[in-house]
CSV table of C-alpha atoms and ligand atoms in Angstrom, one decimal:
chain,number,residue,atom,x,y,z
A,9,MET,CA,242.4,6.7,195.4
A,10,LYS,CA,244.3,4.6,198.2
A,11,GLU,CA,245.1,0.8,197.2
A,12,LYS,CA,243.3,-0.3,200.4
A,13,LEU,CA,239.7,0.5,199.0
A,14,LEU,CA,240.1,-2.1,196.8
A,15,GLU,CA,239.1,-4.6,199.5
A,16,LEU,CA,235.9,-2.6,199.9
A,17,LEU,CA,235.1,-2.6,196.1
A,18,ALA,CA,232.6,-4.8,193.9
A,19,CYS,CA,231.7,-4.8,190.6
A,20,PRO,CA,228.3,-3.1,190.4
A,21,SER,CA,227.4,-5.2,187.5
A,22,CYS,CA,228.3,-8.8,188.8
A,23,GLY,CA,229.6,-8.3,192.1
A,24,GLY,CA,232.9,-9.6,191.2
A,25,ASP,CA,236.4,-8.3,193.1
A,26,ILE,CA,237.9,-5.1,191.7
A,27,LEU,CA,241.5,-5.4,191.0
A,28,LEU,CA,244.0,-2.9,190.0
A,29,ALA,CA,244.7,-3.4,186.2
A,30,TYR,CA,247.5,-0.8,185.9
A,31,ALA,CA,248.4,2.5,187.2
A,32,SER,CA,250.0,5.1,185.2
A,33,LYS,CA,250.2,8.0,187.7
A,34,TYR,CA,250.9,8.2,191.3
A,35,GLU,CA,251.1,10.8,193.8
A,36,GLU,CA,252.8,9.5,196.9
A,37,LYS,CA,250.7,6.7,197.9
A,38,GLU,CA,247.8,8.4,196.0
A,39,ILE,CA,246.6,6.5,192.8
A,40,ILE,CA,245.8,9.4,190.3
A,41,GLU,CA,245.4,7.8,186.9
A,42,ALA,CA,244.6,3.9,186.6
A,43,VAL,CA,242.3,1.3,185.2
A,44,LEU,CA,240.5,-1.0,187.6
A,45,THR,CA,239.0,-4.5,186.2
A,46,CYS,CA,236.5,-6.9,187.4
A,47,GLN,CA,238.0,-10.4,187.8
A,48,LYS,CA,234.6,-12.0,186.9
A,49,CYS,CA,233.2,-10.1,184.1
A,50,SER,CA,236.4,-8.3,183.2
A,51,ARG,CA,234.2,-4.7,182.8
A,52,GLU,CA,236.9,-2.1,183.3
A,53,TYR,CA,236.8,1.1,185.3
A,54,LYS,CA,238.9,4.3,185.5
A,55,VAL,CA,240.6,6.0,188.1
A,56,GLU,CA,240.7,9.6,186.9
A,57,ARG,CA,242.2,12.6,188.9
A,58,GLY,CA,242.3,10.5,192.0
A,59,VAL,CA,238.8,9.2,192.1
A,60,PRO,CA,237.3,5.7,190.7
A,61,ARG,CA,234.7,6.4,188.4
A,62,PHE,CA,231.9,3.7,188.7
A,63,ALA,CA,229.1,6.1,187.0
A,64,ALA,CA,229.8,8.8,184.1
A,65,LEU,CA,226.9,11.5,183.9
A,66,ASP,CA,226.8,11.0,180.2
A,67,LYS,CA,225.5,7.7,180.5
A,68,ILE,CA,222.8,8.1,183.0
A,69,GLU,CA,219.3,9.2,182.9
A,70,HIS,CA,218.4,13.1,182.7
A,71,ASP,CA,217.0,14.0,185.9
A,72,LYS,CA,219.7,12.1,187.8
A,73,ALA,CA,222.3,13.8,186.1
A,74,GLU,CA,220.8,17.0,186.2
A,75,THR,CA,220.3,16.9,189.7
A,76,ALA,CA,223.6,16.0,190.4
A,77,GLU,CA,225.1,18.6,188.1
A,78,ASN,CA,223.3,21.3,189.8
A,79,PHE,CA,224.7,20.1,193.4
A,80,GLY,CA,228.1,20.0,191.7
A,81,TRP,CA,227.8,23.4,190.4
A,82,GLN,CA,226.8,24.3,194.0
A,83,TRP,CA,229.5,22.3,196.1
A,84,THR,CA,232.3,23.7,194.2
A,85,HIS,CA,230.7,27.4,194.6
A,86,PHE,CA,229.7,27.4,198.1
A,87,THR,CA,232.9,26.4,199.8
A,88,GLN,CA,232.5,28.4,202.9
A,89,GLU,CA,233.6,26.8,206.0
A,90,ASP,CA,231.0,26.8,208.9
A,91,LYS,CA,231.8,25.8,212.6
A,92,LYS,CA,228.2,24.5,213.0
A,93,TYR,CA,228.9,22.2,210.4
A,94,ALA,CA,229.5,19.6,213.0
A,95,GLU,CA,226.7,20.3,215.3
A,96,GLN,CA,224.3,20.3,212.4
A,97,PHE,CA,225.8,16.9,211.3
A,98,LEU,CA,225.0,15.7,214.8
A,99,GLY,CA,221.3,16.9,214.6
A,100,TRP,CA,220.8,15.2,211.4
A,101,LEU,CA,222.2,12.0,213.1
A,102,GLN,CA,221.0,11.9,216.3
A,103,PRO,CA,221.1,9.4,218.4
A,104,VAL,CA,224.5,9.1,217.0
A,105,LYS,CA,227.7,11.0,218.7
A,106,PRO,CA,231.4,11.2,217.5
A,107,GLU,CA,232.3,8.0,219.4
A,108,PHE,CA,230.0,5.8,217.5
A,109,PHE,CA,232.5,6.6,214.2
A,110,LYS,CA,235.4,5.0,215.9
A,111,ASP,CA,237.1,2.0,214.3
A,112,LYS,CA,234.0,1.8,211.9
A,113,ILE,CA,233.8,1.0,208.3
A,114,VAL,CA,231.7,3.7,207.3
A,115,LEU,CA,229.6,4.5,204.0
A,116,GLU,CA,228.3,7.8,203.0
A,117,GLY,CA,225.5,8.1,200.4
A,118,GLY,CA,225.7,11.5,198.8
A,119,CYS,CA,229.1,13.1,200.3
A,120,GLY,CA,228.8,16.8,197.9
A,121,LYS,CA,232.0,18.1,198.4
A,122,GLY,CA,233.0,15.8,201.4
A,123,ARG,CA,232.3,17.7,204.4
A,124,HIS,CA,230.9,14.8,206.6
A,125,THR,CA,233.2,12.2,204.8
A,126,THR,CA,235.8,14.6,206.5
A,127,LEU,CA,234.1,14.8,210.1
A,128,ALA,CA,233.7,10.8,209.9
A,129,ALA,CA,237.4,10.8,209.0
A,130,HIS,CA,238.3,13.0,212.0
A,131,TRP,CA,236.0,11.1,214.5
A,132,GLY,CA,238.2,8.0,214.2
A,133,ALA,CA,236.3,5.8,211.5
A,134,LYS,CA,238.3,3.1,210.6
A,135,GLU,CA,237.7,4.0,206.7
A,136,VAL,CA,235.0,6.2,205.4
A,137,VAL,CA,233.9,6.3,202.1
A,138,GLY,CA,231.9,9.1,200.4
A,139,ILE,CA,230.0,8.4,197.2
A,140,ASP,CA,228.5,11.1,195.1
A,141,LEU,CA,227.3,11.0,191.3
A,142,SER,CA,228.2,14.6,190.8
A,143,ALA,CA,231.2,16.5,189.9
A,144,ALA,CA,231.4,17.3,193.5
A,145,VAL,CA,233.5,14.3,193.8
A,146,GLU,CA,236.5,16.5,192.4
A,147,THR,CA,236.2,18.9,195.5
A,148,ALA,CA,235.5,15.8,198.0
A,149,PHE,CA,238.5,14.6,196.7
A,150,ALA,CA,240.9,17.5,197.1
A,151,ALA,CA,239.3,17.9,200.7
A,152,THR,CA,239.9,14.6,201.9
A,153,LYS,CA,242.9,13.1,200.2
A,154,HIS,CA,245.4,13.8,203.0
A,155,LEU,CA,243.3,11.9,205.4
A,156,PRO,CA,244.5,8.4,205.2
A,157,ASN,CA,241.2,6.7,206.3
A,158,ALA,CA,238.7,8.8,203.9
A,159,HIS,CA,238.1,7.7,200.3
A,160,ILE,CA,236.1,9.3,197.5
A,161,VAL,CA,234.0,7.3,194.7
A,162,GLN,CA,231.9,8.6,191.7
A,163,ALA,CA,229.1,6.2,191.9
A,164,ASP,CA,225.2,5.8,191.5
A,165,ILE,CA,223.8,5.0,194.5
A,166,TYR,CA,221.4,2.3,192.7
A,167,LYS,CA,224.6,0.6,191.5
A,168,LEU,CA,226.9,0.7,194.4
A,169,PRO,CA,230.2,-0.6,193.8
A,170,PHE,CA,231.1,-2.1,197.1
A,171,LYS,CA,230.7,-5.3,199.1
A,172,ARG,CA,228.3,-5.9,201.8
A,173,ALA,CA,231.6,-4.8,204.1
A,174,PHE,CA,230.1,-1.8,206.2
A,175,ASP,CA,229.4,-1.5,209.9
A,176,TYR,CA,227.8,2.0,209.1
A,177,ALA,CA,225.9,3.8,206.7
A,178,PHE,CA,224.3,7.4,206.6
A,179,SER,CA,222.8,9.8,204.0
A,180,VAL,CA,221.8,13.1,205.0
A,181,GLY,CA,219.9,15.6,202.9
A,182,VAL,CA,220.2,13.5,199.6
A,183,LEU,CA,217.8,10.6,199.7
A,184,HIS,CA,215.1,13.0,198.8
A,185,HIS,CA,216.7,14.5,195.9
A,186,THR,CA,216.9,11.1,194.3
A,187,PRO,CA,214.3,9.6,191.6
A,188,ASP,CA,213.2,6.8,194.3
A,189,PRO,CA,214.3,7.7,197.6
A,190,LYS,CA,213.4,4.4,199.2
A,191,LYS,CA,215.0,2.3,196.7
A,192,SER,CA,218.1,4.6,197.3
A,193,PHE,CA,217.8,4.0,201.1
A,194,VAL,CA,217.6,0.1,200.3
A,195,SER,CA,220.2,0.0,198.0
A,196,LEU,CA,222.4,1.6,200.7
A,197,ALA,CA,221.2,-0.7,203.3
A,198,SER,CA,222.1,-3.6,201.4
A,199,LYS,CA,225.8,-2.7,201.9
A,200,VAL,CA,225.7,-2.7,205.7
A,201,LYS,CA,226.9,-5.9,207.4
A,202,LYS,CA,224.3,-7.9,209.7
A,203,GLY,CA,224.8,-6.0,213.3
A,204,GLY,CA,225.6,-2.7,211.5
A,205,ALA,CA,223.6,0.6,211.6
A,206,ILE,CA,222.2,3.0,209.1
A,207,SER,CA,221.0,6.7,209.6
A,208,ALA,CA,219.1,9.0,207.3
A,209,TRP,CA,218.2,12.3,207.2
A,210,ILE,CA,215.3,13.4,204.9
A,211,TYR,CA,212.7,16.1,204.3
A,212,GLY,CA,209.4,15.5,205.8
A,213,ALA,CA,206.1,16.3,204.3
A,214,GLU,CA,204.5,17.2,207.6
A,215,ASN,CA,204.6,20.9,208.0
A,216,ASN,CA,206.2,21.4,204.4
A,217,GLU,CA,202.9,21.7,202.7
A,218,TRP,CA,203.8,25.4,202.1
A,219,ILE,CA,206.7,24.1,200.2
A,220,THR,CA,204.8,21.6,198.1
A,221,SER,CA,202.2,24.1,197.4
A,222,TYR,CA,204.2,27.4,196.5
A,223,VAL,CA,207.9,26.7,196.2
A,224,ASP,CA,207.5,23.2,194.6
A,225,PRO,CA,205.9,24.7,191.2
A,226,ILE,CA,208.4,27.6,191.0
A,227,ARG,CA,211.2,24.8,191.7
A,228,THR,CA,210.7,22.4,189.3
A,229,GLY,CA,208.9,25.0,186.6
A,230,VAL,CA,211.6,27.8,186.7
A,231,THR,CA,214.6,27.9,188.8
A,232,SER,CA,215.7,24.4,188.5
A,233,LYS,CA,215.9,25.0,184.7
A,234,MET,CA,217.6,28.3,185.1
A,235,GLY,CA,221.3,28.7,184.7
A,236,GLN,CA,223.3,28.0,187.7
A,237,PRO,CA,224.9,31.6,188.2
A,238,VAL,CA,221.8,33.3,187.4
A,239,LEU,CA,219.7,31.5,190.0
A,240,TYR,CA,222.8,31.9,192.6
A,241,GLN,CA,222.3,35.6,191.9
A,242,LEU,CA,218.4,35.6,191.9
A,243,SER,CA,218.2,33.3,194.9
A,244,LYS,CA,219.8,36.5,197.0
A,245,LEU,CA,216.6,38.0,196.9
A,246,PRO,CA,214.6,35.4,198.5
A,247,THR,CA,217.1,34.8,201.0
A,248,LEU,CA,217.3,38.5,201.8
A,249,GLY,CA,213.5,37.8,203.3
A,250,VAL,CA,214.6,34.8,205.1
A,251,PHE,CA,217.7,36.6,206.6
A,252,LEU,CA,215.9,39.9,207.8
A,253,ALA,CA,212.9,37.9,209.2
A,254,SER,CA,214.9,35.4,211.0
A,255,LYS,CA,217.4,37.9,212.5
A,256,LEU,CA,215.2,40.7,213.1
A,257,ILE,CA,211.8,38.8,214.1
A,258,TYR,CA,212.2,35.1,214.7
A,259,LYS,CA,215.4,35.5,216.7
A,260,PRO,CA,214.7,38.0,219.3
A,261,LEU,CA,210.9,37.3,219.7
A,262,ASN,CA,212.1,33.6,220.6
A,263,LYS,CA,214.5,35.2,223.3
A,264,THR,CA,211.8,37.5,224.7
A,265,ALA,CA,208.5,36.4,224.0
A,266,LYS,CA,208.4,32.2,223.3
A,267,PRO,CA,204.9,32.2,223.7
A,268,LEU,CA,204.2,35.0,220.8
A,269,ALA,CA,207.0,33.4,218.9
A,270,ASP,CA,205.4,29.7,218.9
A,271,LYS,CA,202.3,31.3,216.8
A,272,LEU,CA,205.0,32.4,214.2
A,273,PHE,CA,205.0,31.0,210.7
A,274,TYR,CA,207.4,27.9,210.7
A,275,ASN,CA,208.7,29.2,213.8
A,276,ASP,CA,211.1,26.2,214.9
A,277,TYR,CA,212.8,26.1,211.4
A,278,LEU,CA,213.0,30.0,211.0
A,279,ASN,CA,214.5,30.4,214.4
A,280,HIS,CA,217.0,27.9,214.0
A,281,LEU,CA,218.0,29.5,210.6
A,282,SER,CA,218.5,32.6,212.3
A,283,THR,CA,221.8,30.8,213.7
A,284,PHE,CA,223.4,30.7,210.6
A,285,GLY,CA,224.8,33.5,208.7
A,286,TRP,CA,224.2,35.0,205.5
A,287,ARG,CA,226.1,32.3,202.9
A,288,GLU,CA,225.0,29.7,204.7
A,289,GLN,CA,221.3,30.6,204.4
A,290,HIS,CA,222.0,31.2,200.9
A,291,ASN,CA,223.2,28.2,200.3
A,292,ILE,CA,219.7,26.4,201.8
A,293,VAL,CA,217.7,29.1,199.7
A,294,PHE,CA,219.6,27.9,196.6
A,295,ASP,CA,219.5,24.1,197.6
A,296,HIS,CA,215.7,24.5,197.8
A,297,LEU,CA,215.5,26.1,194.3
A,298,VAL,CA,218.0,24.2,192.3
A,299,ALA,CA,217.0,20.6,192.4
A,300,PRO,CA,215.1,19.2,189.7
A,301,THR,CA,214.0,16.3,192.0
A,302,ALA,CA,212.6,16.8,195.6
A,303,PHE,CA,210.4,14.4,197.8
A,304,TYR,CA,208.7,15.2,200.9
A,305,ILE,CA,208.3,12.0,202.9
A,306,SER,CA,205.6,11.3,205.7
A,307,LYS,CA,206.6,9.7,208.7
A,308,SER,CA,204.2,6.6,207.9
A,309,GLU,CA,206.2,6.4,204.7
A,310,PHE,CA,209.4,6.5,206.3
A,311,GLU,CA,208.6,4.0,208.9
A,312,ASP,CA,208.1,1.7,205.7
A,313,TRP,CA,211.5,2.2,204.5
A,314,TRP,CA,213.0,0.6,208.0
A,315,LYS,CA,210.4,-2.4,207.7
A,316,GLU,CA,211.6,-2.7,204.2
A,317,ILE,CA,215.3,-3.3,205.4
A,318,GLY,CA,214.2,-5.3,208.6
A,319,ALA,CA,215.8,-2.8,210.9
A,320,LYS,CA,215.8,-3.1,214.5
A,321,ASP,CA,215.7,-0.6,217.6
A,322,VAL,CA,214.7,2.1,215.0
A,323,GLU,CA,214.6,5.8,216.5
A,324,ILE,CA,212.6,8.2,214.5
A,325,VAL,CA,213.1,12.1,215.5
A,326,TRP,CA,211.0,15.2,214.2
A,327,HIS,CA,214.0,17.6,213.1
A,328,ASN,CA,213.2,21.2,213.0
A,329,GLN,CA,209.6,20.2,213.0
A,330,ASN,CA,210.4,19.9,209.1
A,331,SER,CA,212.4,17.1,208.5
A,332,TRP,CA,212.9,13.2,209.8
A,333,CYS,CA,216.0,11.8,211.3
A,334,GLY,CA,215.9,8.1,211.3
A,335,PHE,CA,218.8,5.3,212.8
A,336,GLY,CA,218.5,1.8,213.2
A,337,LYS,CA,220.3,-1.5,213.4
A,338,LEU,CA,220.3,-4.3,210.7
B,3,ZN,ZN1,231.8,-7.7,187.0
């Protein structure tokens, strides 16, 4: 934890300022082991292995913890880099461009292993803070500690330990895995200053009826309850089907016979998937099977979220015909 993060922190219980009570271990300028304290209510929060801990997994509800732990396992095991990450990230953030991050104080709701926090830092954010509930914060911290403007915090999206101090907040692929996606979105937006902006990317209800009908019962009943290493191996089987279909059917047909390709099942998404390699596809399939909680949100529900926070200039885009990207100003 970098000391300047204290300026952004606020007690998740009472909103009071957070002070550094004492630090027992530093590595260069990084605070590794310390105790933080709330100036108002005197609650204490620990910094462990470089990460301030405002949520401990044993204290949060079962489902949330299960989601966080399942993703945490995933994020520490899918450590491959992919040069498409930046492009994919910008696809989810549209119409936001890298220049948009310059000199902004940015909050990421659900940072996983810190892939997007890293990009935001590289794109010139004044400060970027990634929060996650899961053990993935360990990987995210290791991946970002060398960046002078990046910070990782373990926190619950419903009890964010921050002041209303951010110019921009974003959350990609996370809100639909929380127990109440709209409430998570409103909580994230509550930390954005007036005049700031917010982006969110979520699974859509439209065009995903096949997932809610066929994949969801398997996910909730079987695969999300499986041991992670077993599911990791088992998920290679459906990945093989997706991989072969996307590479051997969808990709060539979209190049040579577009009208025919448009008639294929789920063409936009599978054609998009065909640009990824095996590991990334495996990651996506695993992602769909591992989460105990997943909501598929309709456009009209999503529009309500933006009304709820009083956003202006809202732009909602249908992404790959199966998910929604939203951007708005406060
Ligand atoms: Zn307090």
